[in-house]
mmCIF file of C-alpha atoms and ligand atoms in Angstrom:
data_model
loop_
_atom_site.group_PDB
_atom_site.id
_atom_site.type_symbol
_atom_site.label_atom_id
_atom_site.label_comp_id
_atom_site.label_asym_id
_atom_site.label_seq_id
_atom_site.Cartn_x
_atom_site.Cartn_y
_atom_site.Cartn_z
ATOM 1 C CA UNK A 1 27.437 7.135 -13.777
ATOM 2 C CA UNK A 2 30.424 5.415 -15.593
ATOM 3 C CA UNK A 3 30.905 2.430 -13.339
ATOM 4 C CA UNK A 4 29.506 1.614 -10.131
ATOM 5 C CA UNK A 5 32.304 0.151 -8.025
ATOM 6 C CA UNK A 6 34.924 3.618 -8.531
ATOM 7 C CA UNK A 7 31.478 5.671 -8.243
ATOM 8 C CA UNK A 8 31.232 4.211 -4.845
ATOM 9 C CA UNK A 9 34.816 4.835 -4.300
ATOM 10 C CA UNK A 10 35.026 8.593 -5.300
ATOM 11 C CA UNK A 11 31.899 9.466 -3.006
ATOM 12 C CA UNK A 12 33.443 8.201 -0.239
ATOM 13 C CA UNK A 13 36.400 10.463 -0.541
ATOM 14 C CA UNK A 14 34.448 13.003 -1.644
ATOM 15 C CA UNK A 15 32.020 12.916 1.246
ATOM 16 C CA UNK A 16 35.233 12.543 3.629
ATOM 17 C CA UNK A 17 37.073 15.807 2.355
ATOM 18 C CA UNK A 18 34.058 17.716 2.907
ATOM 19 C CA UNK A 19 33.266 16.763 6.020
ATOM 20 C CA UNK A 20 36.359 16.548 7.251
ATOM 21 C CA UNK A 21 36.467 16.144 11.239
ATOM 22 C CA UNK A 22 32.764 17.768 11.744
ATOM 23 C CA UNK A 23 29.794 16.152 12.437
ATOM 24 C CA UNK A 24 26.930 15.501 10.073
ATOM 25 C CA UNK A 25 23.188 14.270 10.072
ATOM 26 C CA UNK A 26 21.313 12.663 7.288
ATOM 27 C CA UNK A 27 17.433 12.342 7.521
ATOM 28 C CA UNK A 28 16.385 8.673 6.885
ATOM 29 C CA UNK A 29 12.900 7.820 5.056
ATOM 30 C CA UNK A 30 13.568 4.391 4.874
ATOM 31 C CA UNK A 31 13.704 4.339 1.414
ATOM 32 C CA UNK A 32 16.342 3.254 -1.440
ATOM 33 C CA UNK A 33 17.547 7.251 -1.750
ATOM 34 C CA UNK A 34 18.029 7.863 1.671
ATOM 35 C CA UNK A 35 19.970 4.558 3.189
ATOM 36 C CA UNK A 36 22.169 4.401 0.146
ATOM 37 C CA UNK A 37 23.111 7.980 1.115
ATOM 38 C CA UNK A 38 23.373 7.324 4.781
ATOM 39 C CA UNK A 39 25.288 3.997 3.354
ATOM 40 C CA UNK A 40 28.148 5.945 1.402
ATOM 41 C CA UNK A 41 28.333 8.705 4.353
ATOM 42 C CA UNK A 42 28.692 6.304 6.856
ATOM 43 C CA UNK A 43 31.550 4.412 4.947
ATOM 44 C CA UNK A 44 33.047 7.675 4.766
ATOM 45 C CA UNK A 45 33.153 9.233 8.030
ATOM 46 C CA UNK A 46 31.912 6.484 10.821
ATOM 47 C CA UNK A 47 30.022 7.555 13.521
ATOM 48 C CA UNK A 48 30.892 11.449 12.575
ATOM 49 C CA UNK A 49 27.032 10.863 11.016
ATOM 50 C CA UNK A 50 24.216 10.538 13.009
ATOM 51 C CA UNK A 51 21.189 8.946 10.745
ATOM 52 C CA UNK A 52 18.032 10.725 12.287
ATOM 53 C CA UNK A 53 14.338 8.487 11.434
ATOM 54 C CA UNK A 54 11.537 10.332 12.082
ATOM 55 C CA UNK A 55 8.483 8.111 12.614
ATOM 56 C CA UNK A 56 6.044 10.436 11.372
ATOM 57 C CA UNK A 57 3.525 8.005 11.531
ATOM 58 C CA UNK A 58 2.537 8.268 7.797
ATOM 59 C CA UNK A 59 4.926 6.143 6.981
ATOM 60 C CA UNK A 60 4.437 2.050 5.798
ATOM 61 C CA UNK A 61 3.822 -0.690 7.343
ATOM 62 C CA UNK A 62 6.838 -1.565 9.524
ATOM 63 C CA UNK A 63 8.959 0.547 7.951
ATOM 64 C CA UNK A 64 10.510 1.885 11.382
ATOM 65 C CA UNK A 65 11.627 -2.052 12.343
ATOM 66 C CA UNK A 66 12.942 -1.868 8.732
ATOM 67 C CA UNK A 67 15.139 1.167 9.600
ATOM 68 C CA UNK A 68 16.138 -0.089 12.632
ATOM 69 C CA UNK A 69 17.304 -3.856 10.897
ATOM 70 C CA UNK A 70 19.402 -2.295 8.069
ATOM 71 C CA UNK A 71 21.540 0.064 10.483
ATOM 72 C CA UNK A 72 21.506 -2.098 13.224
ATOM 73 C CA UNK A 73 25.068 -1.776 12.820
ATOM 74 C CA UNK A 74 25.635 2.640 13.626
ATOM 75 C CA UNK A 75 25.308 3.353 16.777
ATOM 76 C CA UNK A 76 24.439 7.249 16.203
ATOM 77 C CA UNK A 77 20.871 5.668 14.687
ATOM 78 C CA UNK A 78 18.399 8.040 16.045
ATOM 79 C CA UNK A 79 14.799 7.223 15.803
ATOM 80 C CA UNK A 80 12.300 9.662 16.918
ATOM 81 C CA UNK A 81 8.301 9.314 17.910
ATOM 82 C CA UNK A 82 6.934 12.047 16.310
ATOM 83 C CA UNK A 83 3.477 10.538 15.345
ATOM 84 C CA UNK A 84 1.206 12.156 17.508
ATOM 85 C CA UNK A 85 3.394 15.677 17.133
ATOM 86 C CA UNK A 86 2.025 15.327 13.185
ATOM 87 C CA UNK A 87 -0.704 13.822 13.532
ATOM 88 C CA UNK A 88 -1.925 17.304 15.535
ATOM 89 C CA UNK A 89 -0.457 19.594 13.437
ATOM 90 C CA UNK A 90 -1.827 18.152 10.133
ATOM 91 C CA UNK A 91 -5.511 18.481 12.326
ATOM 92 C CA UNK A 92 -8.290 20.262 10.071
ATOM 93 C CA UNK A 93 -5.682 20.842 6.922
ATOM 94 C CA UNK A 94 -7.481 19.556 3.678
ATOM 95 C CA UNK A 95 -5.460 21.539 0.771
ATOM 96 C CA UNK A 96 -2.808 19.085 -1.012
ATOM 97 C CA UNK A 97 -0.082 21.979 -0.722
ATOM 98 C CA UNK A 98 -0.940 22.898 2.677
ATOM 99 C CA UNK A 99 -0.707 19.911 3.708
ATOM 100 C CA UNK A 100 2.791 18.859 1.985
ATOM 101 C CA UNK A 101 4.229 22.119 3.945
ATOM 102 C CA UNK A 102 2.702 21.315 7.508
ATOM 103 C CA UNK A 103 4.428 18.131 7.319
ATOM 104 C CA UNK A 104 7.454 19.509 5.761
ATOM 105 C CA UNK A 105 7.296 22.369 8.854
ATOM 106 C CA UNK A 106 7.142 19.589 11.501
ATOM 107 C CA UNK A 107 9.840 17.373 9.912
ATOM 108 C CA UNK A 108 12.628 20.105 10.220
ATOM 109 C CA UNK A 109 11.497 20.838 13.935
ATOM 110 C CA UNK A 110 11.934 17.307 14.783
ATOM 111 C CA UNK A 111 15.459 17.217 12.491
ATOM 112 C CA UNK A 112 16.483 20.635 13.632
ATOM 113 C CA UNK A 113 16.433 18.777 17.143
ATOM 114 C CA UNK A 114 18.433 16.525 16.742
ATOM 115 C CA UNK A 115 21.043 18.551 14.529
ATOM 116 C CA UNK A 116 21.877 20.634 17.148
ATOM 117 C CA UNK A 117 21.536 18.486 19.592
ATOM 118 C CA UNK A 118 24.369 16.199 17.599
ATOM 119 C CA UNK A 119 26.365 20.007 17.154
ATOM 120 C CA UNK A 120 26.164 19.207 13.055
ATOM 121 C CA UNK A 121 27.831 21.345 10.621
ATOM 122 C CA UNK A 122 26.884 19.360 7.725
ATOM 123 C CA UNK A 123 24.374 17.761 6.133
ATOM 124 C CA UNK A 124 23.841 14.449 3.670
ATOM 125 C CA UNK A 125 20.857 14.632 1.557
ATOM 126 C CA UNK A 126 19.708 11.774 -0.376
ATOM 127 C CA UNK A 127 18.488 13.936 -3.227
ATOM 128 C CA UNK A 128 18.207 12.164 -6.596
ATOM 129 C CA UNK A 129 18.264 14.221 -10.203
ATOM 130 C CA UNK A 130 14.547 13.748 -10.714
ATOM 131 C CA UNK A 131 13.720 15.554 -7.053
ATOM 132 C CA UNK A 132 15.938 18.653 -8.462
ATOM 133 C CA UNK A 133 14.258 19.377 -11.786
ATOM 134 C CA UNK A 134 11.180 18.622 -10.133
ATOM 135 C CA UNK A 135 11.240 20.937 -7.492
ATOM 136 C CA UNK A 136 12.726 23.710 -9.676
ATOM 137 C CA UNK A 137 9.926 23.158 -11.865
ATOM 138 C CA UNK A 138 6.629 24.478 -10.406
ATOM 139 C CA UNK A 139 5.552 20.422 -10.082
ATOM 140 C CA UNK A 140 5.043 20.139 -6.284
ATOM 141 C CA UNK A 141 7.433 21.368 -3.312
ATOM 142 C CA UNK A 142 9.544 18.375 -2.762
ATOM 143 C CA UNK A 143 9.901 19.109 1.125
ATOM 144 C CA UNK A 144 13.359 17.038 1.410
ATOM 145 C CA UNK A 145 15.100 19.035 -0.631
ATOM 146 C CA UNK A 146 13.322 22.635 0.219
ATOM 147 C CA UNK A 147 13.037 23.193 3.799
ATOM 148 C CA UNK A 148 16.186 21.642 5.753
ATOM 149 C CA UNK A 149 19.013 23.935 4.891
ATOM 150 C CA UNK A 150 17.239 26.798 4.523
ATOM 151 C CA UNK A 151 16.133 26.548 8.316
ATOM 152 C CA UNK A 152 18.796 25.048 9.481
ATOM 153 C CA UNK A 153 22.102 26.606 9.495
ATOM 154 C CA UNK A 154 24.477 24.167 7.872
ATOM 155 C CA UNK A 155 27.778 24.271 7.096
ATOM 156 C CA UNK A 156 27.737 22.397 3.926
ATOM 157 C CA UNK A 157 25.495 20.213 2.163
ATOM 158 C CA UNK A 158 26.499 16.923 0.939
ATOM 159 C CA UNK A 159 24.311 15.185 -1.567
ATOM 160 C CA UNK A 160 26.699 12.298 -3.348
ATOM 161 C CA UNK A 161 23.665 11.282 -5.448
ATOM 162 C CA UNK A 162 22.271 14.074 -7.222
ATOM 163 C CA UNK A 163 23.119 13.410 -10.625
ATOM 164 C CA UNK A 164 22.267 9.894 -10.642
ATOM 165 C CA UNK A 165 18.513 8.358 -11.781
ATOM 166 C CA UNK A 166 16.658 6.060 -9.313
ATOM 167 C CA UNK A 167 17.863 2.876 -11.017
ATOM 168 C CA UNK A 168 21.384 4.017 -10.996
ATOM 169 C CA UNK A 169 21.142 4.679 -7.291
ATOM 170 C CA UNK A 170 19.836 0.858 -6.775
ATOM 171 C CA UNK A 171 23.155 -0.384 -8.396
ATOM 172 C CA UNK A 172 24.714 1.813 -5.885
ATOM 173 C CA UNK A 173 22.812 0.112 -2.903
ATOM 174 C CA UNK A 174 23.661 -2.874 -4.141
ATOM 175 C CA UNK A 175 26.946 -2.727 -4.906
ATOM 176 C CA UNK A 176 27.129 -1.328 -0.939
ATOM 177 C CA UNK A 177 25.012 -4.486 0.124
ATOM 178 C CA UNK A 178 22.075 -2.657 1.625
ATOM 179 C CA UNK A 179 19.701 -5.422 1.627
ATOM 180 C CA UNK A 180 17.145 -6.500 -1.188
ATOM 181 C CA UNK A 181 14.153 -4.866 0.527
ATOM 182 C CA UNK A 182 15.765 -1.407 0.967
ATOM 183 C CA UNK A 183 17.341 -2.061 -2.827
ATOM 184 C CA UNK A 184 14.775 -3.031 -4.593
ATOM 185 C CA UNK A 185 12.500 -0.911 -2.704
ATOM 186 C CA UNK A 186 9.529 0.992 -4.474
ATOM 187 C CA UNK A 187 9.703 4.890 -4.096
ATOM 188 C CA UNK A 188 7.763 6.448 -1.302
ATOM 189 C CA UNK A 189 7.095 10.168 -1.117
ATOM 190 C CA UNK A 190 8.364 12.156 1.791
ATOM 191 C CA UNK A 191 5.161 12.911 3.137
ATOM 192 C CA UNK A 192 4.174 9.282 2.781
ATOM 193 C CA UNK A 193 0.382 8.476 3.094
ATOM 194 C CA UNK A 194 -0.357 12.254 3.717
ATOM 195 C CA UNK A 195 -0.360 11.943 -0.001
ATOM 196 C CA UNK A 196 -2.239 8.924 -0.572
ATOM 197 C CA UNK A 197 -5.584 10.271 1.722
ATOM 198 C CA UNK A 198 -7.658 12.644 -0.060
ATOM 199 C CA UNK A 199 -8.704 15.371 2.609
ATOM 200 C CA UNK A 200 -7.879 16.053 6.107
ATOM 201 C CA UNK A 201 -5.876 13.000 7.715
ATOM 202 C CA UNK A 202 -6.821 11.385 10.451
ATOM 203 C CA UNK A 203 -5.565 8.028 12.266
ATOM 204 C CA UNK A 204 -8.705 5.914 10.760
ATOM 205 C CA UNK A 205 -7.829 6.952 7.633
ATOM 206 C CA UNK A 206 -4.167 6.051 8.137
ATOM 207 C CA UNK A 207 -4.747 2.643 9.650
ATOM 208 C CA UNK A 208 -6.971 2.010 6.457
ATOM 209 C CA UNK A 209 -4.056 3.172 4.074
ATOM 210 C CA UNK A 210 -1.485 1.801 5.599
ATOM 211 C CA UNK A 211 -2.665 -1.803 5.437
ATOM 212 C CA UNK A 212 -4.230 -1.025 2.081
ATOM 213 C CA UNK A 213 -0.696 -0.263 0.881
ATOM 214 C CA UNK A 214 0.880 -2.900 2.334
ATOM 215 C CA UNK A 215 -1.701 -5.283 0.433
ATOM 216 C CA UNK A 216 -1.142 -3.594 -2.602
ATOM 217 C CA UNK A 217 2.724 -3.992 -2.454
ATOM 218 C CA UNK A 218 3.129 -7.612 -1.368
ATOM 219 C CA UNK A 219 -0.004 -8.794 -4.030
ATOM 220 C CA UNK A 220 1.841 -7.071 -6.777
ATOM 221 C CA UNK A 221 5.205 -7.808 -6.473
ATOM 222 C CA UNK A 222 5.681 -10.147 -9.168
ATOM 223 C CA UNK A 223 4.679 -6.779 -11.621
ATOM 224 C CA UNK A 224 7.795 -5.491 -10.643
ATOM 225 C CA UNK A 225 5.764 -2.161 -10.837
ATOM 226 C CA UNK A 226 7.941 1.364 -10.955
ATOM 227 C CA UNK A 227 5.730 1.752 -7.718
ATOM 228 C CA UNK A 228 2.157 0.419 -6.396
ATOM 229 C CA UNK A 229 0.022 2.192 -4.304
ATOM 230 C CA UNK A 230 -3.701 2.659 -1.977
ATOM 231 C CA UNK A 231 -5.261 5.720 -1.838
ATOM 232 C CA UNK A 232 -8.096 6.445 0.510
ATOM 233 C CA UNK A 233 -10.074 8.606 -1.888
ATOM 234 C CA UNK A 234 -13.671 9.075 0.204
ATOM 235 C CA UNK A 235 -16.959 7.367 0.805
ATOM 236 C CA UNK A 236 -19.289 5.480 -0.765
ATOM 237 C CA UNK A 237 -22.244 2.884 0.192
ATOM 238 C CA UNK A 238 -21.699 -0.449 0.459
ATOM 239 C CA UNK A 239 -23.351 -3.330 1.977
ATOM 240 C CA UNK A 240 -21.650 -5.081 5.081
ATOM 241 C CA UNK A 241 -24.043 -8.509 6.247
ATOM 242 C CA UNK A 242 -27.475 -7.416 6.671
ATOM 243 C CA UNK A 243 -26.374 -3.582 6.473
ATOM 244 C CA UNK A 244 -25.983 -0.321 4.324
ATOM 245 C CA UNK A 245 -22.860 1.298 5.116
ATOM 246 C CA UNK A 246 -20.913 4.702 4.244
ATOM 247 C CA UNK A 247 -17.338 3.244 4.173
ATOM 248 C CA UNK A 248 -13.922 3.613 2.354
ATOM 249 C CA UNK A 249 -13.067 3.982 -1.566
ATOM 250 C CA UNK A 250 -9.854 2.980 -1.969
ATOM 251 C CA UNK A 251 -8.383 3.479 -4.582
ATOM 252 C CA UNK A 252 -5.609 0.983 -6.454
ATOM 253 C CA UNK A 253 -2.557 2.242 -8.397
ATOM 254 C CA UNK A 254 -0.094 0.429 -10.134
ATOM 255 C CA UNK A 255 2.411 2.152 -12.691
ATOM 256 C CA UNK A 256 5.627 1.702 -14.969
ATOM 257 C CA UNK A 257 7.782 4.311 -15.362
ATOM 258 C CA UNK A 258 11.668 5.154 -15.368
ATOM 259 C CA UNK A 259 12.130 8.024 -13.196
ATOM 260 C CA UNK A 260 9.066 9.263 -12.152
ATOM 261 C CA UNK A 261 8.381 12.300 -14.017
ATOM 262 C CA UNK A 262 6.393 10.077 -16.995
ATOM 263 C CA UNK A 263 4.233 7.088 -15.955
ATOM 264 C CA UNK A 264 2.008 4.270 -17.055
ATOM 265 C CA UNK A 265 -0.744 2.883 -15.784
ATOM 266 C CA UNK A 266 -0.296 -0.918 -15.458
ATOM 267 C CA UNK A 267 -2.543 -3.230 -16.971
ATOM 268 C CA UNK A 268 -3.060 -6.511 -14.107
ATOM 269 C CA UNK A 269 -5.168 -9.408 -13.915
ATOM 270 C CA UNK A 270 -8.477 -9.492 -13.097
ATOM 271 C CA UNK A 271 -7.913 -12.387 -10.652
ATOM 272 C CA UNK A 272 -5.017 -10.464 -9.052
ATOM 273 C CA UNK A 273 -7.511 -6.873 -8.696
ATOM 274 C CA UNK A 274 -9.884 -9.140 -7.442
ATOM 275 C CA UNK A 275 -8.123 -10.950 -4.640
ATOM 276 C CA UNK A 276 -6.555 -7.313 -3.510
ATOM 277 C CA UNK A 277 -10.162 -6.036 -3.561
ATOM 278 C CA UNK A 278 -11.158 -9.305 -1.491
ATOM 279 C CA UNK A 279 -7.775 -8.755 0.816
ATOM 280 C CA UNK A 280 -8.437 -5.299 1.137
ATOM 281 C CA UNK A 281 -12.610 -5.456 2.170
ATOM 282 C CA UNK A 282 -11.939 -8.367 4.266
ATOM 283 C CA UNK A 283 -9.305 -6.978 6.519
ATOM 284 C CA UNK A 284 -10.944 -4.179 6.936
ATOM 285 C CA UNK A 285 -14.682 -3.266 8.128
ATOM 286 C CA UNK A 286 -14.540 0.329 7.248
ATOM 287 C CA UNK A 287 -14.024 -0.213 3.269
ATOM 288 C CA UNK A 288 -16.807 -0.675 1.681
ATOM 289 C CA UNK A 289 -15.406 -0.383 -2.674
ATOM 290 C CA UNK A 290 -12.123 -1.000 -3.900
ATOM 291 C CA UNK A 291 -11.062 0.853 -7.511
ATOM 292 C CA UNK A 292 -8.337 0.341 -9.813
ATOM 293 C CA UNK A 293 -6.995 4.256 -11.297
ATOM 294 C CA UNK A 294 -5.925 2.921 -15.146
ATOM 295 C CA UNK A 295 -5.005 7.237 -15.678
ATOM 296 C CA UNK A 296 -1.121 7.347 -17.018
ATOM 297 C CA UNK A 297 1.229 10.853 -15.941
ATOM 298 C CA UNK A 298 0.398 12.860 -17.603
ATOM 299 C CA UNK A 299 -2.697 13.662 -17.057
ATOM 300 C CA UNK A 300 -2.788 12.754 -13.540
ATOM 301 C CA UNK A 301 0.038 12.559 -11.460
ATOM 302 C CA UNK A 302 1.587 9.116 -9.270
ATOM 303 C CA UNK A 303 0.473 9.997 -6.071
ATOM 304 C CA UNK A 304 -3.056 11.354 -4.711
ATOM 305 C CA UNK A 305 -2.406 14.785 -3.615
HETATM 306 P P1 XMP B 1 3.930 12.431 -8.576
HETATM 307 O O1 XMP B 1 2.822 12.130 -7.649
HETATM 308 O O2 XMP B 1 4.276 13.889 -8.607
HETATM 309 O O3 XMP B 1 5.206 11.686 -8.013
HETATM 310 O O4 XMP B 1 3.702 11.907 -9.975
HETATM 311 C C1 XMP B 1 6.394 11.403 -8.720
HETATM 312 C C2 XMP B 1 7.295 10.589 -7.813
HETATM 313 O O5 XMP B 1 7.711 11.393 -6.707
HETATM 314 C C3 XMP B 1 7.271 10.828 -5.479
HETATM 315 N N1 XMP B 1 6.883 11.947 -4.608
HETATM 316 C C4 XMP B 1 7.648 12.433 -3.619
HETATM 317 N N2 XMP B 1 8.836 12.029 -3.159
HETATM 318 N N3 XMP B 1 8.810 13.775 -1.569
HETATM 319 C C5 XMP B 1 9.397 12.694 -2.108
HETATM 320 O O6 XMP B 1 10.458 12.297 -1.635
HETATM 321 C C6 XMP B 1 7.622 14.264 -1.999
HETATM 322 O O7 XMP B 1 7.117 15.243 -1.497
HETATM 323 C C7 XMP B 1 7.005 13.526 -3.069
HETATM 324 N N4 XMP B 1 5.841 13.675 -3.744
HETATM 325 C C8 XMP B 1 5.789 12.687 -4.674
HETATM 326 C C9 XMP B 1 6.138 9.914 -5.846
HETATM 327 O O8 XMP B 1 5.942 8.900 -4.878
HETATM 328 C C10 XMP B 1 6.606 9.390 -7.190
HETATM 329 O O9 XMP B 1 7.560 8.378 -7.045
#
């Protein structure tokens, strides 16, 4: 990207010759990759783009009020209540892949919905260079950039970002004055905490990793971490009052990186791991240990699963 400001310009015509008069959908995570996209489309063709949210319910804390805040302003803004629709089909799946293609399988019903619903013959894609060579690669199956167009029939696809890195894409957001939180956001997979519980997911597990997360983002902020993360990881004994208990391991991650595809494991205080530990024990009865994961990518990867 040469500079930002005619960047921003030349999508927007871009995006606007190609869509032309049609309609178009863009899926929304929430996320910096995503509302930039929906950002530059929307500049471009108005309410010709209908932003569709799925609230899959593995997503964070509060991120559908978030969704709703930053495009208070398009009226197309669909969000849809899919959380018990996933939460069923991802019943009695343990294997990482399986899993990442239920989820995937349920997204583009739910999309697919509203696409036609909307009569769209295009669609905007928030994919960033890093998701492409990934999912060429035999990495994981990135299911954003996999399973939409192939299912869906689309006239075009429009992805205005897929050449640019994931801090080149915050100087686009910026320059577009999303706000800081979507901006400076930390990356969040598609299939959200589906990735970040070890094993079949069920809602106790997701209320646990949900606030775990949430703890783990706002205590670690000044890091300025590439992203921070809670994993619910299995169970172990601990000791609750009087009692022996079989609760929680969560499991704290906190890494540097530029893009993703390399990582590093960051080194924090002990007074900081300690008052997450305390934060994260304390607000909830069913963890009973709290780790800290010091592994860099390679060998293990960001997420869980
Ligand atoms: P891993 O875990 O492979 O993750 O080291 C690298 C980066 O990609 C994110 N990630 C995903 N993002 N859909 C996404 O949009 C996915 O399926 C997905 N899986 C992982 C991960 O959060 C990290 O930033």
């Amino acid at each position: 990207m040469v500079d930002v400001d005619s960047f921003v310009a030349e999508k927007i015509t871009e995006i606007g010759d190609a869509i032309g008069d049609a309609n178009a959908v863009i899926a929304l995570s929430g996320g910096v990759d995503s509302s930039t996209a929906a950002a530059l489309a929307y500049e471009a063709v108005g309410d010709q783009l209908t932003p569709v949210y799925v609230d899959t319910g593995l997503m964070r804390k509060g991120e559908t009020e978030q969704v709703r805040e930053t495009f208070e302003y398009v009226d197309s803004l669909r969000i849809v209540d899919a959380r018990e629709r996933f939460l069923e089909k991802l019943s009695g799946v343990t294997d990482p892949e399986e899993k990442r293609h239920a989820i995937g399988e349920q997204f583009i019903r739910e999309f697919e919905t509203v696409a036609r619903d909307v009569g769209a013959e295009y669609l905007v894609q928030g994919t960033i260079y890093p998701d492409r060579i990934e999912s060429e690669g035999t990495i994981k199956s990135h299911h954003n950039v996999g399973g939409l167009p192939e299912r869906i029939d689309f006239e075009g696809i429009v992805e205005p970002m897929r050449d640019l890195y994931k801090d080149e894409v915050r100087e686009v957001a910026r320059e577009l004055d999303l706000e800081e939180v979507v901006s400076e956001r930390m990356p969040f997979p598609g299939p959200g905490l589906a990735v970040r519980i070890l094993g079949e997911v069920t809602e106790e597990k997701l209320v646990v990793a949900r606030e775990a997360n949430h703890v783990v983002e706002e205590e670690l902020v000044e890091y300025e971490p590439w992203q921070a993360l809670a994993a619910v990881i299995g169970k172990a004994t601990g000791v609750k009052g009087d009692n022996r208990v079989h609760g929680w391991v969560v499991a704290v991650r906190s890494v540097e990186s530029r893009d993703g595809m390399t990582a590093r494991a960051q080194e924090i205080d002990w007074e900081t791991l300690q008052r997450i530990q305390s934060r994260i024990t304390g607000e909830n009865e069913t963890v009973s240990r709290v780790v800290y994961d010091v592994t860099h990518k390679p060998p293990a990867t960001i997420e869980y699963e």
